[in-house]
Amino acid sequence: MSDLRPGQSIFTRGAVDLGALASRNQAAPAAAEQQQAAAPAAPAGPGNGGFPGAPAGGGVVVDVTEANVQDEVLQRSMATPVVVAFLAPGYPEVQQLADALAQLNAADGGSWVLARVDVQANPRLAAMFRVQSVPTVYAVVGGQPIDAFAGPVPAAQLRQWLDAVLRAGGVEVAVPEDPRLEAADEALIMGDLDEAERAYRKILSDSPKDAAAEAGLAQVVLAKRIAGVDPQAAVAAADAAPDDVAAQLKAADVEVLAGQAEQAYRRLVELVRRVYGDDREAVRQHLVSLFAVAGPDDPAVAAARRALASALF
């Protein structure tokens, strides 16, 4: 591999057969050691291994060669995601990415392994991975490459990429709080319903599938719907008139805000069984709007959806 230059950010998939790589290493370990001994020494650089990279700190950083790639990459990746970084000293972009990876690895405390390869000392290993520029980074999970990129990437994008790799490797990744969502929630808690509604709608305009914002907006709509309603009187009126659709809807709203969502769901499912036509559709839509308050993953919502389907069909 002649002149390795920093490349642009290009994401690829399945670029190398690590099974063939393992076979090759099993067949010729001595040749690999001889190649390493004959390779010209790489210029000294900061960090371990003579090439860019911060110390391991609280993470797990290994220096990979052709002789140990099977143990340090293939075998390790069966239990822990391995990020293989192909690096070379002398390029500022390489140094920056190497340091960023090492810092993230230390911060993640060993949930993934950073495997660093000096391409100047290991040209055949770089060739096996079809590395055409530095830095190039592979993610290996379960003995197989699942993603890769070439070139420097912004820190936020690198964090997102690593989180996706960790999830693919079965590692639980904490979802950072969205400050916009925190502000919307605070407005809701403080009773500023108009501000909360504006904030939730802004989030949904940017991210239409944001489940937390959808639930927050549903809570705002619900709170506005029963503003000024006497909870005890609303429930009493509904109990006294079981077929009064408006009274039942109001009582269900009160029950959801009082933490009695399952009771509210039962109330409206039973009402669906007793009414027809436009009234039935109005009750169904109202019930679905109450489901949104809890969110789709709530077990009570799942059970109520099944009950509603049974009542309708």
Coordinates of C-alpha atoms in Angstrom, one line a residue:
M1 CA 0.0 0.0 0.0
S2 CA 1.8 3.1 -1.2
D3 CA 0.7 6.6 -0.2
L4 CA -2.1 6.4 2.3
R5 CA -3.9 9.7 2.5
P6 CA -6.8 10.9 4.7
G7 CA -10.0 9.9 3.0
Q8 CA -13.5 11.4 2.9
S9 CA -16.3 10.0 5.1
I10 CA -17.7 7.0 3.2
F11 CA -19.8 4.4 4.9
T12 CA -19.6 0.8 3.6
R13 CA -20.9 -2.6 4.5
G14 CA -19.4 -6.1 4.3
A15 CA -16.1 -5.0 2.7
V16 CA -14.0 -7.9 4.0
D17 CA -14.5 -11.6 4.7
L18 CA -13.1 -12.1 8.2
G19 CA -13.7 -15.9 7.9
A20 CA -11.1 -16.0 5.2
L21 CA -8.9 -13.7 7.3
A22 CA -9.0 -16.2 10.2
S23 CA -8.1 -19.1 7.9
R24 CA -5.2 -17.3 6.5
N25 CA -3.8 -16.5 9.9
Q26 CA -4.3 -20.1 11.1
A27 CA -2.4 -21.3 8.0
A28 CA 0.6 -19.0 8.2
P29 CA 1.4 -17.5 11.7
A30 CA 5.1 -17.8 11.1
A31 CA 4.9 -15.9 7.9
A32 CA 3.0 -13.1 9.6
E33 CA 5.7 -12.9 12.3
Q34 CA 8.4 -12.8 9.7
Q35 CA 6.6 -10.0 7.8
Q36 CA 6.3 -8.0 11.0
A37 CA 10.0 -8.4 11.7
A38 CA 10.9 -7.3 8.2
A39 CA 8.6 -4.3 8.1
P40 CA 10.2 -0.9 8.4
A41 CA 9.8 0.8 11.7
A42 CA 7.0 3.4 11.8
P43 CA 7.8 6.9 12.9
A44 CA 7.2 7.4 16.6
G45 CA 3.9 9.1 17.5
P46 CA 2.0 9.8 20.6
G47 CA 0.1 7.1 22.4
N48 CA 0.6 3.3 22.5
G49 CA 2.0 1.3 19.5
G50 CA 3.9 4.2 18.0
F51 CA 0.9 5.8 16.2
P52 CA -1.7 8.4 17.2
G53 CA -4.1 7.7 20.0
A54 CA -4.7 8.6 23.6
P55 CA -3.9 6.1 26.5
A56 CA -6.6 3.6 27.2
G57 CA -7.6 5.0 30.5
G58 CA -10.8 3.2 31.7
G59 CA -11.4 1.5 28.4
V60 CA -9.9 -1.4 26.5
V61 CA -7.4 -0.5 23.7
V62 CA -5.3 -3.1 22.0
D63 CA -2.6 -2.8 19.3
V64 CA -3.3 -5.3 16.5
T65 CA -0.9 -7.0 14.1
E66 CA -1.2 -9.7 11.6
A67 CA 0.0 -12.2 14.2
N68 CA -2.7 -11.4 16.8
V69 CA -5.7 -10.2 14.7
Q70 CA -7.5 -13.5 15.2
D71 CA -7.4 -13.3 19.0
E72 CA -7.8 -9.5 19.4
V73 CA -10.4 -8.9 16.7
L74 CA -12.2 -12.1 15.7
Q75 CA -12.3 -13.9 19.1
R76 CA -13.0 -10.7 21.1
S77 CA -15.8 -9.7 18.8
M78 CA -17.7 -12.9 19.6
A79 CA -18.4 -11.4 23.1
T80 CA -17.7 -7.7 22.8
P81 CA -18.0 -5.2 19.8
V82 CA -14.6 -4.4 18.4
V83 CA -13.8 -1.2 16.6
V84 CA -10.8 -1.6 14.4
A85 CA -9.1 1.7 13.5
F86 CA -6.5 1.7 10.7
L87 CA -4.1 4.6 11.5
A88 CA -0.8 6.1 10.6
P89 CA 1.3 8.8 12.2
G90 CA 1.9 12.1 10.5
Y91 CA -1.7 13.1 9.6
P92 CA -3.6 15.6 11.8
E93 CA -7.0 14.1 10.8
V94 CA -5.8 10.6 11.8
Q95 CA -4.5 11.9 15.2
Q96 CA -7.8 13.7 15.9
L97 CA -9.9 10.6 15.1
A98 CA -7.6 8.3 17.1
D99 CA -7.7 10.5 20.1
A100 CA -11.5 10.8 19.9
L101 CA -12.0 7.0 19.6
A102 CA -9.7 6.4 22.6
Q103 CA -11.5 9.0 24.7
L104 CA -14.9 7.5 23.8
N105 CA -13.6 4.1 24.6
A106 CA -12.4 5.2 28.0
A107 CA -15.7 6.9 28.7
D108 CA -17.6 3.8 27.8
G109 CA -15.6 1.8 30.3
G110 CA -14.9 -1.4 28.3
S111 CA -18.2 -1.9 26.6
W112 CA -16.3 -2.1 23.4
V113 CA -12.7 -2.8 22.3
L114 CA -10.7 -0.3 20.4
A115 CA -8.3 -2.3 18.2
R116 CA -5.6 0.0 16.6
V117 CA -3.6 -1.0 13.5
D118 CA -0.6 0.8 12.3
V119 CA -0.9 0.5 8.5
Q120 CA 2.8 1.4 8.0
A121 CA 3.9 -1.5 10.1
N122 CA 1.1 -3.8 9.0
P123 CA 0.5 -3.3 5.2
R124 CA -0.7 -6.8 4.6
L125 CA -3.3 -6.5 7.3
A126 CA -4.5 -3.2 5.9
A127 CA -4.7 -4.9 2.5
M128 CA -6.7 -7.8 3.9
F129 CA -9.2 -5.3 5.1
R130 CA -9.1 -3.4 1.8
V131 CA -8.1 -0.2 3.4
Q132 CA -7.5 2.5 0.8
S133 CA -7.1 5.5 3.0
V134 CA -6.4 6.5 6.6
P135 CA -8.2 6.7 8.9
T136 CA -10.4 3.8 8.1
V137 CA -12.6 2.3 10.9
Y138 CA -14.4 -1.0 10.9
A139 CA -17.0 -2.3 13.4
V140 CA -16.8 -6.1 14.0
V141 CA -19.5 -7.9 15.9
G142 CA -19.8 -11.7 16.2
G143 CA -16.8 -12.3 14.0
Q144 CA -18.3 -10.2 11.1
P145 CA -17.8 -6.6 10.0
I146 CA -21.1 -4.8 10.3
D147 CA -20.2 -1.3 9.2
A148 CA -17.2 0.9 8.3
F149 CA -16.2 4.4 7.4
A150 CA -13.2 6.1 5.9
G151 CA -12.0 9.6 6.8
P152 CA -12.6 11.9 9.8
V153 CA -16.1 12.4 11.1
P154 CA -17.6 15.0 13.5
A155 CA -17.7 14.0 17.1
A156 CA -21.5 13.8 17.3
Q157 CA -21.6 11.6 14.3
L158 CA -18.9 9.3 15.7
R159 CA -20.9 9.0 18.9
Q160 CA -24.0 8.1 17.0
W161 CA -22.1 5.5 14.9
L162 CA -20.6 3.9 18.0
D163 CA -24.0 3.7 19.7
A164 CA -25.4 1.9 16.7
V165 CA -22.5 -0.5 16.8
L166 CA -23.1 -1.2 20.5
R167 CA -26.8 -1.8 20.0
A168 CA -26.0 -4.2 17.2
G169 CA -23.7 -6.0 19.6
G170 CA -26.4 -6.3 22.2
V171 CA -25.0 -3.5 24.5
E172 CA -27.6 -1.3 26.1
V173 CA -27.1 2.3 25.2
A174 CA -28.5 5.2 27.2
V175 CA -30.5 7.6 25.2
P176 CA -29.4 11.2 25.9
E177 CA -32.1 13.6 27.0
D178 CA -33.4 16.0 24.4
P179 CA -33.2 19.5 26.0
R180 CA -36.2 20.6 23.9
L181 CA -38.2 17.7 25.4
E182 CA -37.0 18.6 28.9
A183 CA -38.2 22.2 28.4
A184 CA -41.6 21.0 27.0
D185 CA -42.0 18.7 30.0
E186 CA -41.1 21.5 32.4
A187 CA -43.8 23.7 30.9
L188 CA -46.3 20.9 31.2
I189 CA -45.4 20.3 34.8
M190 CA -45.6 24.0 35.6
G191 CA -49.1 24.2 34.0
D192 CA -48.1 26.4 31.1
L193 CA -50.2 24.3 28.6
D194 CA -49.9 26.7 25.7
E195 CA -46.1 26.8 25.9
A196 CA -45.9 23.1 26.4
E197 CA -48.1 22.5 23.3
R198 CA -45.9 24.9 21.2
A199 CA -42.8 23.1 22.4
Y200 CA -44.1 19.6 21.7
R201 CA -45.4 20.6 18.3
K202 CA -42.1 22.1 17.4
I203 CA -40.3 18.8 18.2
L204 CA -42.8 16.8 16.2
S205 CA -42.4 19.2 13.2
D206 CA -38.7 18.3 13.3
S207 CA -39.1 14.6 14.3
P208 CA -42.6 13.4 13.4
K209 CA -42.0 10.0 15.0
D210 CA -40.8 11.2 18.4
A211 CA -42.9 9.0 20.8
A212 CA -42.1 11.1 23.9
A213 CA -43.3 14.3 22.2
E214 CA -46.4 12.6 20.9
A215 CA -47.2 11.5 24.4
G216 CA -46.5 14.9 25.9
L217 CA -48.7 16.6 23.3
A218 CA -51.5 14.1 24.1
Q219 CA -51.2 15.0 27.8
V220 CA -51.5 18.7 27.0
V221 CA -54.6 18.1 24.8
L222 CA -56.1 16.0 27.6
A223 CA -55.3 18.6 30.3
K224 CA -56.9 21.4 28.2
R225 CA -60.0 19.2 27.5
I226 CA -60.9 18.9 31.2
A227 CA -59.7 22.2 32.4
G228 CA -62.1 23.4 35.1
V229 CA -63.9 20.0 35.3
D230 CA -64.8 18.7 38.8
P231 CA -63.4 15.2 38.8
Q232 CA -65.7 13.7 41.3
A233 CA -68.8 15.2 39.7
A234 CA -67.7 14.0 36.2
V235 CA -67.3 10.4 37.4
A236 CA -70.6 10.5 39.3
A237 CA -72.4 11.9 36.3
A238 CA -71.0 9.1 34.1
D239 CA -71.9 6.4 36.5
A240 CA -75.5 7.7 36.7
A241 CA -75.8 7.8 32.9
P242 CA -73.9 4.8 31.4
D243 CA -75.1 5.5 27.9
D244 CA -74.4 9.2 27.9
V245 CA -71.4 9.4 25.5
A246 CA -70.2 12.9 26.5
A247 CA -70.4 12.0 30.2
Q248 CA -68.4 8.8 29.7
L249 CA -65.7 10.5 27.6
K250 CA -65.3 13.2 30.3
A251 CA -65.1 10.6 33.1
A252 CA -62.5 8.6 31.1
D253 CA -60.4 11.8 30.7
V254 CA -60.6 12.4 34.5
E255 CA -59.6 8.8 35.3
V256 CA -56.5 8.9 33.0
L257 CA -55.2 12.1 34.6
A258 CA -55.9 10.6 38.0
G259 CA -53.7 7.6 37.2
Q260 CA -56.6 5.2 36.6
A261 CA -56.0 4.6 32.9
E262 CA -57.0 1.0 32.9
Q263 CA -60.4 1.9 34.4
A264 CA -60.8 4.6 31.8
Y265 CA -60.0 2.2 29.0
R266 CA -62.5 -0.4 30.3
R267 CA -65.1 2.3 30.6
L268 CA -64.8 3.3 26.9
V269 CA -64.4 -0.2 25.5
E270 CA -67.7 -1.2 27.2
L271 CA -69.2 1.9 25.8
V272 CA -68.1 0.9 22.3
R273 CA -70.0 -2.3 22.8
R274 CA -73.2 -0.5 23.5
V275 CA -73.3 2.3 20.9
Y276 CA -73.3 2.4 17.2
G277 CA -72.7 4.6 14.2
D278 CA -71.1 8.0 14.7
D279 CA -71.2 7.6 18.5
R280 CA -69.1 4.4 18.3
E281 CA -66.6 6.1 16.1
A282 CA -66.4 9.1 18.4
V283 CA -65.7 6.8 21.4
R284 CA -63.1 4.8 19.4
Q285 CA -61.2 8.0 18.4
H286 CA -61.3 9.3 22.0
L287 CA -60.0 6.1 23.3
V288 CA -57.1 6.1 20.8
S289 CA -56.3 9.7 21.9
L290 CA -56.0 8.4 25.5
F291 CA -53.7 5.6 24.4
A292 CA -51.3 8.3 23.0
V293 CA -50.9 9.7 26.5
A294 CA -49.3 6.5 27.8
G295 CA -47.4 5.6 24.6
P296 CA -47.5 2.5 22.5
D297 CA -45.2 0.4 24.8
D298 CA -47.5 0.6 27.8
P299 CA -48.8 -3.0 28.6
A300 CA -52.2 -1.6 29.6
V301 CA -52.5 0.1 26.2
A302 CA -51.7 -3.1 24.4
A303 CA -54.4 -5.0 26.4
A304 CA -56.9 -2.2 25.8
R305 CA -56.2 -2.2 22.1
R306 CA -57.0 -6.0 22.0
A307 CA -60.2 -5.4 23.9
L308 CA -61.2 -2.6 21.6
A309 CA -60.6 -4.7 18.5
S310 CA -62.8 -7.4 20.0
A311 CA -65.5 -4.9 20.8
L312 CA -65.4 -3.5 17.3
F313 CA -65.4 -6.8 15.4

